[in-house]
PDB file of C-alpha atoms in Angstrom:
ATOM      1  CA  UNK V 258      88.775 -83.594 -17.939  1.00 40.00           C
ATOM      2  CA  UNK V 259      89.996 -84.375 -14.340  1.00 46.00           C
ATOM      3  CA  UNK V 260      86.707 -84.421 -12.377  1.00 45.00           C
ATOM      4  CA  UNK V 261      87.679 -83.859  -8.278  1.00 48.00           C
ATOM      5  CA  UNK V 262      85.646 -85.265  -5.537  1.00 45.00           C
ATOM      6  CA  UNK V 263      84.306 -81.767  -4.706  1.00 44.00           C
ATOM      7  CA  UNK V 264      82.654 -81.887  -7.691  1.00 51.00           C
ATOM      8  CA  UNK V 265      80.033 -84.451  -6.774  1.00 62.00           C
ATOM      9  CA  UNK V 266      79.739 -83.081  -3.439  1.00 83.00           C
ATOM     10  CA  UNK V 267      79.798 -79.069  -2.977  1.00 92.00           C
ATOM     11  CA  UNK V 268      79.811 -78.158  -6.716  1.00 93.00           C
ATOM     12  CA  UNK V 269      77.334 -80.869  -8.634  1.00 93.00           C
ATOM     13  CA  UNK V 270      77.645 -81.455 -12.278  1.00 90.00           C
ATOM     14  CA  UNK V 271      74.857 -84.033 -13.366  1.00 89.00           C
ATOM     15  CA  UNK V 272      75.722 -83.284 -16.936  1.00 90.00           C
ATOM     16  CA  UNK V 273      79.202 -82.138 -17.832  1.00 91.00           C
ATOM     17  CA  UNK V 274      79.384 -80.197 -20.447  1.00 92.00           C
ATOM     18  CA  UNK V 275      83.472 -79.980 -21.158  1.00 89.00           C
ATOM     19  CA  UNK V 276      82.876 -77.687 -24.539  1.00 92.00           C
ATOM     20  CA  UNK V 277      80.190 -75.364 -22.802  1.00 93.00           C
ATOM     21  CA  UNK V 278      81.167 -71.717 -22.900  1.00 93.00           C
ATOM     22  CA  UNK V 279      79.790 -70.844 -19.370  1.00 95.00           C
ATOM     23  CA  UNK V 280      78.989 -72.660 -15.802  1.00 95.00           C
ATOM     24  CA  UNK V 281      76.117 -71.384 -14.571  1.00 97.00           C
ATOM     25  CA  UNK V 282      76.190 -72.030 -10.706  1.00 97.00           C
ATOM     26  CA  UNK V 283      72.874 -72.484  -8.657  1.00 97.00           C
ATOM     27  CA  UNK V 284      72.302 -71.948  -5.401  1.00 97.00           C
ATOM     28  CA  UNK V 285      69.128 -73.686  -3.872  1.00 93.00           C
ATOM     29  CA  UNK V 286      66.372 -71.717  -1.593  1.00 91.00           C
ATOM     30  CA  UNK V 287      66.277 -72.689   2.227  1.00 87.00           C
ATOM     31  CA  UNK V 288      65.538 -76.495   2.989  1.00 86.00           C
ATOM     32  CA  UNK V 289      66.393 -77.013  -0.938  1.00 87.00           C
ATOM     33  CA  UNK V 290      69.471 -79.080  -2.336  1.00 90.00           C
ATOM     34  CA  UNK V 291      70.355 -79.498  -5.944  1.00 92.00           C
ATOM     35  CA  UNK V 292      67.825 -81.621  -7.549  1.00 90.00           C
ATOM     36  CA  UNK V 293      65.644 -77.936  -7.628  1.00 91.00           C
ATOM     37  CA  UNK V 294      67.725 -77.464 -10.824  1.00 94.00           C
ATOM     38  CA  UNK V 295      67.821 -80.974 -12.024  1.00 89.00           C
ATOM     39  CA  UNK V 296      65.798 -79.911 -15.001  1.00 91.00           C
ATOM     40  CA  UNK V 297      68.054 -77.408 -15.684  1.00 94.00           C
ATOM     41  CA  UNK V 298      70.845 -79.577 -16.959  1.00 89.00           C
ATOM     42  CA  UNK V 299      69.331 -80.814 -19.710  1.00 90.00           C
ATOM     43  CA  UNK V 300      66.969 -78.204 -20.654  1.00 93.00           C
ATOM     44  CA  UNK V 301      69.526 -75.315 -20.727  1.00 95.00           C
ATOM     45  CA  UNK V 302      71.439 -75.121 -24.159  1.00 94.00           C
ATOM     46  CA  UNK V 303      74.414 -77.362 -24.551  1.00 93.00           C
ATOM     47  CA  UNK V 304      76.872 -74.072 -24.447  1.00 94.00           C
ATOM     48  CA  UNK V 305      76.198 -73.450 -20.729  1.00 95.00           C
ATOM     49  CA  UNK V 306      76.983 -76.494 -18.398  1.00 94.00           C
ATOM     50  CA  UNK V 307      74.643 -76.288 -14.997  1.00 95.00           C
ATOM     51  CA  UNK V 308      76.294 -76.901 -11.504  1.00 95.00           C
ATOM     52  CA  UNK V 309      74.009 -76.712  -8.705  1.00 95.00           C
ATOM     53  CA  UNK V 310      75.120 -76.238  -5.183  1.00 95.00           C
ATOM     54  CA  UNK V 311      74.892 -78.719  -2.498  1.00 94.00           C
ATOM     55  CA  UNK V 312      75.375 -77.386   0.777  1.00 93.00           C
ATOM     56  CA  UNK V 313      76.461 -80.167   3.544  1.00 92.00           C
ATOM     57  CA  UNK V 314      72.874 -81.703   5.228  1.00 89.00           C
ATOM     58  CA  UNK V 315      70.600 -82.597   3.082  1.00 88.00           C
ATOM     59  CA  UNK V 316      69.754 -85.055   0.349  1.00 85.00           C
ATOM     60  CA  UNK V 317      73.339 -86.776  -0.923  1.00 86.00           C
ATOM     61  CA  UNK V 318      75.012 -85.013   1.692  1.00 90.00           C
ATOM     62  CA  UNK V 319      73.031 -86.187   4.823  1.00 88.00           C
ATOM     63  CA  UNK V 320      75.076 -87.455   6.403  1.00 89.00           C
ATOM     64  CA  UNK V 321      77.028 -85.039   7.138  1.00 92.00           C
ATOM     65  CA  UNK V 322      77.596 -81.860   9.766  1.00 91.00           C
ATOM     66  CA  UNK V 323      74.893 -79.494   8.609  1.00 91.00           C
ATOM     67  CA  UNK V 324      76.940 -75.372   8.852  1.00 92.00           C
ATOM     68  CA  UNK V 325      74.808 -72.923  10.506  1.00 92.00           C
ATOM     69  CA  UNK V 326      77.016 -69.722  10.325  1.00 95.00           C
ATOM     70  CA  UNK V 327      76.738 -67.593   7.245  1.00 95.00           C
ATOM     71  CA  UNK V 328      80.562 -66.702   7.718  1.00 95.00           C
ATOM     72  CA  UNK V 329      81.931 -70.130   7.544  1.00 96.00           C
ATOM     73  CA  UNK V 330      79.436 -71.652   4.699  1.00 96.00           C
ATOM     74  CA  UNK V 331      80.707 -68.264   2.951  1.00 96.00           C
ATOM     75  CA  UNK V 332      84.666 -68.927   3.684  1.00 96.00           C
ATOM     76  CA  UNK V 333      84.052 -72.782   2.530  1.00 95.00           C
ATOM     77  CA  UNK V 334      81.765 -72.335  -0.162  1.00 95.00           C
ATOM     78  CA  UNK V 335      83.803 -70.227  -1.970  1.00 95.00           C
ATOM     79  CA  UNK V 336      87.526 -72.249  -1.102  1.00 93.00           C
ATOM     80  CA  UNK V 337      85.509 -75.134  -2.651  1.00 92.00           C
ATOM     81  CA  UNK V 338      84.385 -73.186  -5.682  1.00 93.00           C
ATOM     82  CA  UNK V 339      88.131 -71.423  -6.677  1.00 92.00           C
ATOM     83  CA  UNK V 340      89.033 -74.112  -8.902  1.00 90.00           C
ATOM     84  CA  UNK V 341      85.935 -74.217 -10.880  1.00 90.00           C
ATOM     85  CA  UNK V 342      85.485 -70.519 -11.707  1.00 92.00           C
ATOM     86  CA  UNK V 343      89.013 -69.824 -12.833  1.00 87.00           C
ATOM     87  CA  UNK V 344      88.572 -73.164 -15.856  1.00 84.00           C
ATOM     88  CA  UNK V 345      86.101 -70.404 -17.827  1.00 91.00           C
ATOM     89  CA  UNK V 346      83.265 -68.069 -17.804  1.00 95.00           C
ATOM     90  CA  UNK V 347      80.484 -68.392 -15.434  1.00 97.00           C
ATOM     91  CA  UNK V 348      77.205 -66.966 -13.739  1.00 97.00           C
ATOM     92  CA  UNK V 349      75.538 -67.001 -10.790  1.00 98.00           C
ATOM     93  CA  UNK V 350      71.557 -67.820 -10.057  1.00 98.00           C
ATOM     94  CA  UNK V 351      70.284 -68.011  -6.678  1.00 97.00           C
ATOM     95  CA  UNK V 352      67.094 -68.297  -5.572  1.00 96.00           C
ATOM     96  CA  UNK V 353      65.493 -66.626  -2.224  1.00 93.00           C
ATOM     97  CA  UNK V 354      68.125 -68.406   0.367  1.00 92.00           C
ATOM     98  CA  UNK V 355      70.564 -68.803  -2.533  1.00 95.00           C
ATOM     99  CA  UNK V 356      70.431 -65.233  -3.734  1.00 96.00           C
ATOM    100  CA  UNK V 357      72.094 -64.347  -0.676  1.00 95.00           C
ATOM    101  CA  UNK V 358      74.678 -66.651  -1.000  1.00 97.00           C
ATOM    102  CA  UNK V 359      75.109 -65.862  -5.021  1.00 98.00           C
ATOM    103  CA  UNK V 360      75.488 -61.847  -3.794  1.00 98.00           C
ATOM    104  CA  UNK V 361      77.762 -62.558  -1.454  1.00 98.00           C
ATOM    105  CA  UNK V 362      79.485 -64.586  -2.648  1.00 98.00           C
ATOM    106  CA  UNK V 363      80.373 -62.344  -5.490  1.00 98.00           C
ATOM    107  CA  UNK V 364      81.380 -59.689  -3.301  1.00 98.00           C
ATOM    108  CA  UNK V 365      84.067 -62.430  -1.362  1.00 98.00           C
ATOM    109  CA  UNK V 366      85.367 -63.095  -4.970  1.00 97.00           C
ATOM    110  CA  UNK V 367      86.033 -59.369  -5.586  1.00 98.00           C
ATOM    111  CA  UNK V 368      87.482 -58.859  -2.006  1.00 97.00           C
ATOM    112  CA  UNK V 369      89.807 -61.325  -2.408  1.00 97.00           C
ATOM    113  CA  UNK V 370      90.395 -61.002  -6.554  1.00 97.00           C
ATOM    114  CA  UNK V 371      88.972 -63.835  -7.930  1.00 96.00           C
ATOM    115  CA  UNK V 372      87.120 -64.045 -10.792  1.00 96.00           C
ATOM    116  CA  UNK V 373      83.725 -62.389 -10.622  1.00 97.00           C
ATOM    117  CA  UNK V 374      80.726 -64.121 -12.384  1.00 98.00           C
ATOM    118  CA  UNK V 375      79.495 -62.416 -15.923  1.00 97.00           C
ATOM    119  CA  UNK V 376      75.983 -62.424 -14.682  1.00 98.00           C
ATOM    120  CA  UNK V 377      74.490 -62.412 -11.331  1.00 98.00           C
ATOM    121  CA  UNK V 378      70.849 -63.498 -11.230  1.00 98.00           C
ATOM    122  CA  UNK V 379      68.836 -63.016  -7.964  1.00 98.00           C
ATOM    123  CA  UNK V 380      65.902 -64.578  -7.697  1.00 97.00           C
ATOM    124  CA  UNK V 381      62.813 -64.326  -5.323  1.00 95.00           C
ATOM    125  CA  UNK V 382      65.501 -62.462  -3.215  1.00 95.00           C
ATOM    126  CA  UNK V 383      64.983 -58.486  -1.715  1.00 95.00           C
ATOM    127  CA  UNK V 384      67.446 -56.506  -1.916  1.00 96.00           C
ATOM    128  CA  UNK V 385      69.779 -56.628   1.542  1.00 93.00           C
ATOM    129  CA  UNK V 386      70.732 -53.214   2.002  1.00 94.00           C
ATOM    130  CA  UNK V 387      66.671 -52.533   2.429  1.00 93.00           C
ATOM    131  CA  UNK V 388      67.067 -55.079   5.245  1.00 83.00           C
ATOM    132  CA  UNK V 389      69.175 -54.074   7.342  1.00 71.00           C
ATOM    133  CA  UNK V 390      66.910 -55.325  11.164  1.00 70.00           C
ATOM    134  CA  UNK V 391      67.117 -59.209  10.939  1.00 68.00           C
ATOM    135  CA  UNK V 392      63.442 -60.775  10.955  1.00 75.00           C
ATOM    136  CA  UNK V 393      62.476 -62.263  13.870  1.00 81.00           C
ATOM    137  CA  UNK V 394      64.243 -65.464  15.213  1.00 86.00           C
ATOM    138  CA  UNK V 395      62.596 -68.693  14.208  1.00 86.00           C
ATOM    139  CA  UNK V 396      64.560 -71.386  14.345  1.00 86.00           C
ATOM    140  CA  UNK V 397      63.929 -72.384  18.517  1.00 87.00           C
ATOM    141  CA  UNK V 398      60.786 -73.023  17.881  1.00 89.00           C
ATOM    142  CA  UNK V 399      59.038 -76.133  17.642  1.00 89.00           C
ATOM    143  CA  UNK V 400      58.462 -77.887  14.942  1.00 86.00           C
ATOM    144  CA  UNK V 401      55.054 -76.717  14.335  1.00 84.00           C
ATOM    145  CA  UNK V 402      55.800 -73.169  15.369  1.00 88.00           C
ATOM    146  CA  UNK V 403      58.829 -73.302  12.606  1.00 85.00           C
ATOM    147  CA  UNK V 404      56.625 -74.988  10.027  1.00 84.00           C
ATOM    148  CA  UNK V 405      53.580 -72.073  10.711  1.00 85.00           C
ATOM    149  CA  UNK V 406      56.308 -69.581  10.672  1.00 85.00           C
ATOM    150  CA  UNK V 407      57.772 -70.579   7.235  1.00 83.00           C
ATOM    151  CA  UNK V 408      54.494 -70.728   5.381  1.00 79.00           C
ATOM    152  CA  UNK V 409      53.415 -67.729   6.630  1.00 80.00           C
ATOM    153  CA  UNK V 410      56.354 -66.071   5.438  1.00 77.00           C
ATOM    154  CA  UNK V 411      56.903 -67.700   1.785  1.00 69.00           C
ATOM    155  CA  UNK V 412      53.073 -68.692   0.936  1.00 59.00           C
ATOM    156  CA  UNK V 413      54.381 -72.659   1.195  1.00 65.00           C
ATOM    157  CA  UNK V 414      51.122 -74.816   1.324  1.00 62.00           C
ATOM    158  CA  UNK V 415      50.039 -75.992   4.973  1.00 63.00           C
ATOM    159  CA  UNK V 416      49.500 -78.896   3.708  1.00 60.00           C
ATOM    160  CA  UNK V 417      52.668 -79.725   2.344  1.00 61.00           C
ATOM    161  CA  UNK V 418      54.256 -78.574   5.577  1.00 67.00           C
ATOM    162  CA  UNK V 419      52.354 -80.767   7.474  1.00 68.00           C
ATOM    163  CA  UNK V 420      53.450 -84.030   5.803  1.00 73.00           C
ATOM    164  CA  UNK V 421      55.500 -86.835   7.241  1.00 75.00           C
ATOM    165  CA  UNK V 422      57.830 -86.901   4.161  1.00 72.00           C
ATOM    166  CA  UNK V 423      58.640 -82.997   4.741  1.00 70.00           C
ATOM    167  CA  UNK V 424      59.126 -83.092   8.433  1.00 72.00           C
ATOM    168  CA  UNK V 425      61.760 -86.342   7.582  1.00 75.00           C
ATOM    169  CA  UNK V 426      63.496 -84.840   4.857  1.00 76.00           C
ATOM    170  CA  UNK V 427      63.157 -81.278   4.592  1.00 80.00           C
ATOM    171  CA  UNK V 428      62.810 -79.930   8.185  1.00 86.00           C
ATOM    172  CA  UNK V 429      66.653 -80.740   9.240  1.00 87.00           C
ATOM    173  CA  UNK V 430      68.165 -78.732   6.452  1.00 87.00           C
ATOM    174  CA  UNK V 431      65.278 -75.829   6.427  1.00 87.00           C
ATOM    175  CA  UNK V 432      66.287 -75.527  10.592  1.00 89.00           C
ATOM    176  CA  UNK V 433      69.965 -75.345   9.647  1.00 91.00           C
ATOM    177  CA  UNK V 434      69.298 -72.959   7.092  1.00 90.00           C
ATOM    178  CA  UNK V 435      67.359 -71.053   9.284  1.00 90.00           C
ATOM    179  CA  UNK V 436      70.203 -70.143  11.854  1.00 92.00           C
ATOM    180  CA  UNK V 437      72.230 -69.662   8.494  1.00 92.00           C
ATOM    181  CA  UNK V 438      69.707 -66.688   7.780  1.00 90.00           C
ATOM    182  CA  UNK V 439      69.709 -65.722  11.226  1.00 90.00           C
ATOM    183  CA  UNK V 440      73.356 -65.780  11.659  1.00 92.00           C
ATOM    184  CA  UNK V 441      74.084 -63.113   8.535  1.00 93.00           C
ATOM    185  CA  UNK V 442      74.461 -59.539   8.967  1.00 93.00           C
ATOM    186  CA  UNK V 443      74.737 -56.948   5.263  1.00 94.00           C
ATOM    187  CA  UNK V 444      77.797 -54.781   5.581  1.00 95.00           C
ATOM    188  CA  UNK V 445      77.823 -51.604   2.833  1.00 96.00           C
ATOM    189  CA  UNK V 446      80.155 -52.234   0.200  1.00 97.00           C
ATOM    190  CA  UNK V 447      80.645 -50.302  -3.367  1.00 97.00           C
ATOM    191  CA  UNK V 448      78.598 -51.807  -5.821  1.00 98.00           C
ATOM    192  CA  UNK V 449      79.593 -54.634  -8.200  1.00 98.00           C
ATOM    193  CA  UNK V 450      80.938 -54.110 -11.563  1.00 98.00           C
ATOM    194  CA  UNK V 451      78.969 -57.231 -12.601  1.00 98.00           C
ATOM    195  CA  UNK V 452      75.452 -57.129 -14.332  1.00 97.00           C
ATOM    196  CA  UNK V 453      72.543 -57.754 -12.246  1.00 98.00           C
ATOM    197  CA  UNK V 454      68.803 -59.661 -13.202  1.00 98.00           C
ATOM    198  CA  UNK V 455      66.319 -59.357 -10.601  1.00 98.00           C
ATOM    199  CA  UNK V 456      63.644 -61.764 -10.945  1.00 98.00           C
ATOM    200  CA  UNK V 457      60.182 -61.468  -9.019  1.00 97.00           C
ATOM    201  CA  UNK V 458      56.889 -62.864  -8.649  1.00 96.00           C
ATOM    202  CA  UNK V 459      53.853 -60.742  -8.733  1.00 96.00           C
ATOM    203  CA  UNK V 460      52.230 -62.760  -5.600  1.00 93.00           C
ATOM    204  CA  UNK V 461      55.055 -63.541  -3.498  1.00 91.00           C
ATOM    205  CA  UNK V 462      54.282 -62.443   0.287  1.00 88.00           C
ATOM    206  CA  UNK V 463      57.979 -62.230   0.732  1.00 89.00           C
ATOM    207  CA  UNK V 464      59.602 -60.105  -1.581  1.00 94.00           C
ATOM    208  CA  UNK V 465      57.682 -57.056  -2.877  1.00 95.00           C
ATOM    209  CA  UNK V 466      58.632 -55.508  -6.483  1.00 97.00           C
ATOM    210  CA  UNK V 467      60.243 -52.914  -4.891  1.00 97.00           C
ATOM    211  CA  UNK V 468      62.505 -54.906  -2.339  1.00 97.00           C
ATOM    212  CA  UNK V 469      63.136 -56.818  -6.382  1.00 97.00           C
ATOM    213  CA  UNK V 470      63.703 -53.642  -8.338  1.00 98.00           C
ATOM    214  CA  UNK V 471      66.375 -51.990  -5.020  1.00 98.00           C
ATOM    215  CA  UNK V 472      68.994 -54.314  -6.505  1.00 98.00           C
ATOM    216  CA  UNK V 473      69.999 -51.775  -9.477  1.00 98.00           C
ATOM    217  CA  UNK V 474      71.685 -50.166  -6.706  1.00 98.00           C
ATOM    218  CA  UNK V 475      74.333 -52.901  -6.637  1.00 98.00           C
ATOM    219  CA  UNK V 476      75.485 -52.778  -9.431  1.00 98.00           C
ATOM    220  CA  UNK V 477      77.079 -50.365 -12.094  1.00 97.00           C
ATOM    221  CA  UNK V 478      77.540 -52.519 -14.819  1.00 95.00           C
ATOM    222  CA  UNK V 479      73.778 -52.838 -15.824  1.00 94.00           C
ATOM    223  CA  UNK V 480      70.612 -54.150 -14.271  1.00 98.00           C
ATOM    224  CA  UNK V 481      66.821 -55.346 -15.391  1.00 97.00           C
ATOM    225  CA  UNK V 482      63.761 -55.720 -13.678  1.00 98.00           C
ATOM    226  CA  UNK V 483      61.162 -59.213 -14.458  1.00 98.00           C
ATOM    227  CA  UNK V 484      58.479 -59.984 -12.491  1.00 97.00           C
ATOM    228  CA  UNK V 485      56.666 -63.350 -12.869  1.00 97.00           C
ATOM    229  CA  UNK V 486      53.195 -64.712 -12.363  1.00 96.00           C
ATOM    230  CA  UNK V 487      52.832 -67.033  -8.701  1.00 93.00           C
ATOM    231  CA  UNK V 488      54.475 -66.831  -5.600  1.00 91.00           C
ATOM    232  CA  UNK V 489      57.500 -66.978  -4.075  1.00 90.00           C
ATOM    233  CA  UNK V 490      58.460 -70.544  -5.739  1.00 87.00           C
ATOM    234  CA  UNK V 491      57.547 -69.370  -9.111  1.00 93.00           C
ATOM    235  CA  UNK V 492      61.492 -71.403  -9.526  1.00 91.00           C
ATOM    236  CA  UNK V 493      59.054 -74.303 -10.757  1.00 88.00           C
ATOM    237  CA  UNK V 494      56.273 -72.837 -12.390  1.00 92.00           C
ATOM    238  CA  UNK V 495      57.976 -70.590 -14.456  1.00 94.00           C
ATOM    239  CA  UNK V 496      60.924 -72.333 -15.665  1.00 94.00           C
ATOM    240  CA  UNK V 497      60.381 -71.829 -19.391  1.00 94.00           C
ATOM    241  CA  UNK V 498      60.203 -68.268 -18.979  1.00 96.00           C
ATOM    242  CA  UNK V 499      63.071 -68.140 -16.682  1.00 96.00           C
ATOM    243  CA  UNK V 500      65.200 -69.924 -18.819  1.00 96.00           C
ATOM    244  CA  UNK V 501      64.609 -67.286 -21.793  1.00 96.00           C
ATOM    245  CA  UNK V 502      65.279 -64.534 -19.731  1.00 97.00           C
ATOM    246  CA  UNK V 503      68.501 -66.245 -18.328  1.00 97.00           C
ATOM    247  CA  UNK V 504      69.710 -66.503 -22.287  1.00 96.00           C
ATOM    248  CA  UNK V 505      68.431 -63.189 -23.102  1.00 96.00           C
ATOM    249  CA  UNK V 506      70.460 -61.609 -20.285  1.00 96.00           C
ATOM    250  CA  UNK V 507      73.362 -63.649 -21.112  1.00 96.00           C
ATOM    251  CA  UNK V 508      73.528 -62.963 -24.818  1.00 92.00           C
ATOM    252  CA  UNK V 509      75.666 -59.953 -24.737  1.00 84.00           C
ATOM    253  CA  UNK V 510      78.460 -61.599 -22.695  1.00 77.00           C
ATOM    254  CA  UNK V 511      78.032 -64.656 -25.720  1.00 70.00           C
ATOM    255  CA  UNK V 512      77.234 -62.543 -29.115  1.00 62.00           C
TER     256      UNK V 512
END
């Protein structure tokens, strides 16, 4: 198979899988970049072929212009995506930062007829029509003010804030992301006609299990409700019993 460019850059395939019968895209949580699913690739059956998302600003894309409006990461995201999701079936998983991408994204596919995903997983993620007044702005602040803010919100360990390594490599893309978060606004819009798998964790500070559970409302084409132990990065600590619920969701799409 022709590999393009893009797909070592925006859409990351660290194990191509040319006989898989799904792509199962994954967008990373603020600050994140791919290699928070590199486990994925080779732990996930060999039917489903994992591409995680790298957004421009981080980790092998450093060097480059970080985006900072939700609009145009949207607009470019998916442009970059088209030729990938029309090749065969695929699902989205996005995590906190990345859910909202994963929704929306969805919703620009369906607005401008694309293919739609078979599954839509949202993880760590509340619901956006319960959101509708933005959280306070954060990203002006100093670097310690930011850093306070951002474990206060998602439970992240002081500690691991407060390292050098962090502040070098994480703190760039987690203040781009930031005005990302800032920068997005929900509009109302019919729900999707793709099924939807909330996934919570029972001590997240962030996202309550009703905020988790409000997402049945965007959807008419089936929904379920899983809560987790841990906290808002349960992504790590639960990855065994995320990956069964990913395959159990996915098994009527694949009988």
């Amino acid at each position: 198979m022709h590999v393009p460019p893009v797909y070592r850059r925006w859409v990351t395939c660290p194990e191509p899988r040319p006989q898989a019968s799904l792509r199962l895209f994954c967008f990373h949580f603020a600050g994140g970049d791919a290699s928070a699913f590199r486990l994925w690739t080779t732990q996930l059956p060999a039917s489903i072929e994992v591409c995680p998302i790298e957004l421009p600003g981080r980790a092998t894309r450093r060097s480059e212009a970080p985006i900072t409006r939700f609009p145009e990461l949207l607009d470019k995201l998916a442009n970059m995506m088209l030729p990938f999701i029309k090749q065969r079936p695929f699902a989205f998983f996005g995590h906190s930062f990345g859910g909202i991408t994963a929704f929306e994204l969805t919703r620009w596919m369906r607005r401008n007829k694309a293919p739609l995903p078979v599954h839509l997983f949202l993880s760590a993620c509340p619901a956006l029509h319960l959101r509708q007044q933005p959280a306070p702005r954060i990203s002006h602040l100093s670097d310690t003010a930011f850093l306070d803010e951002i474990a206060a919100r998602f439970g992240t360990p002081r500690e691991v804030l407060a390292s050098e390594d962090v502040r070098a490599e994480v703190l760039p893309a987690l203040r781009s992301d930031a005005l990302v978060a800032e920068s997005y606004h929900y509009a109302p819009e019919p729900p999707l006609e793709v099924p939807i798998s909330s996934f919570g964790a029972l001590q997240d500070p962030e996202v309550s299990r009703e905020e988790a559970e409000a997402w049945r409302h965007q959807t008419t084409a089936g929904f379920r409700l899983r809560m987790f132990p841990g906290n808002h990065f349960f992504l790590a600590t639960q990855r065994r019993k995320l990956f069964q619920a990913l395959l159990e969701d996915l098994a009527p799409q694949f009988p």
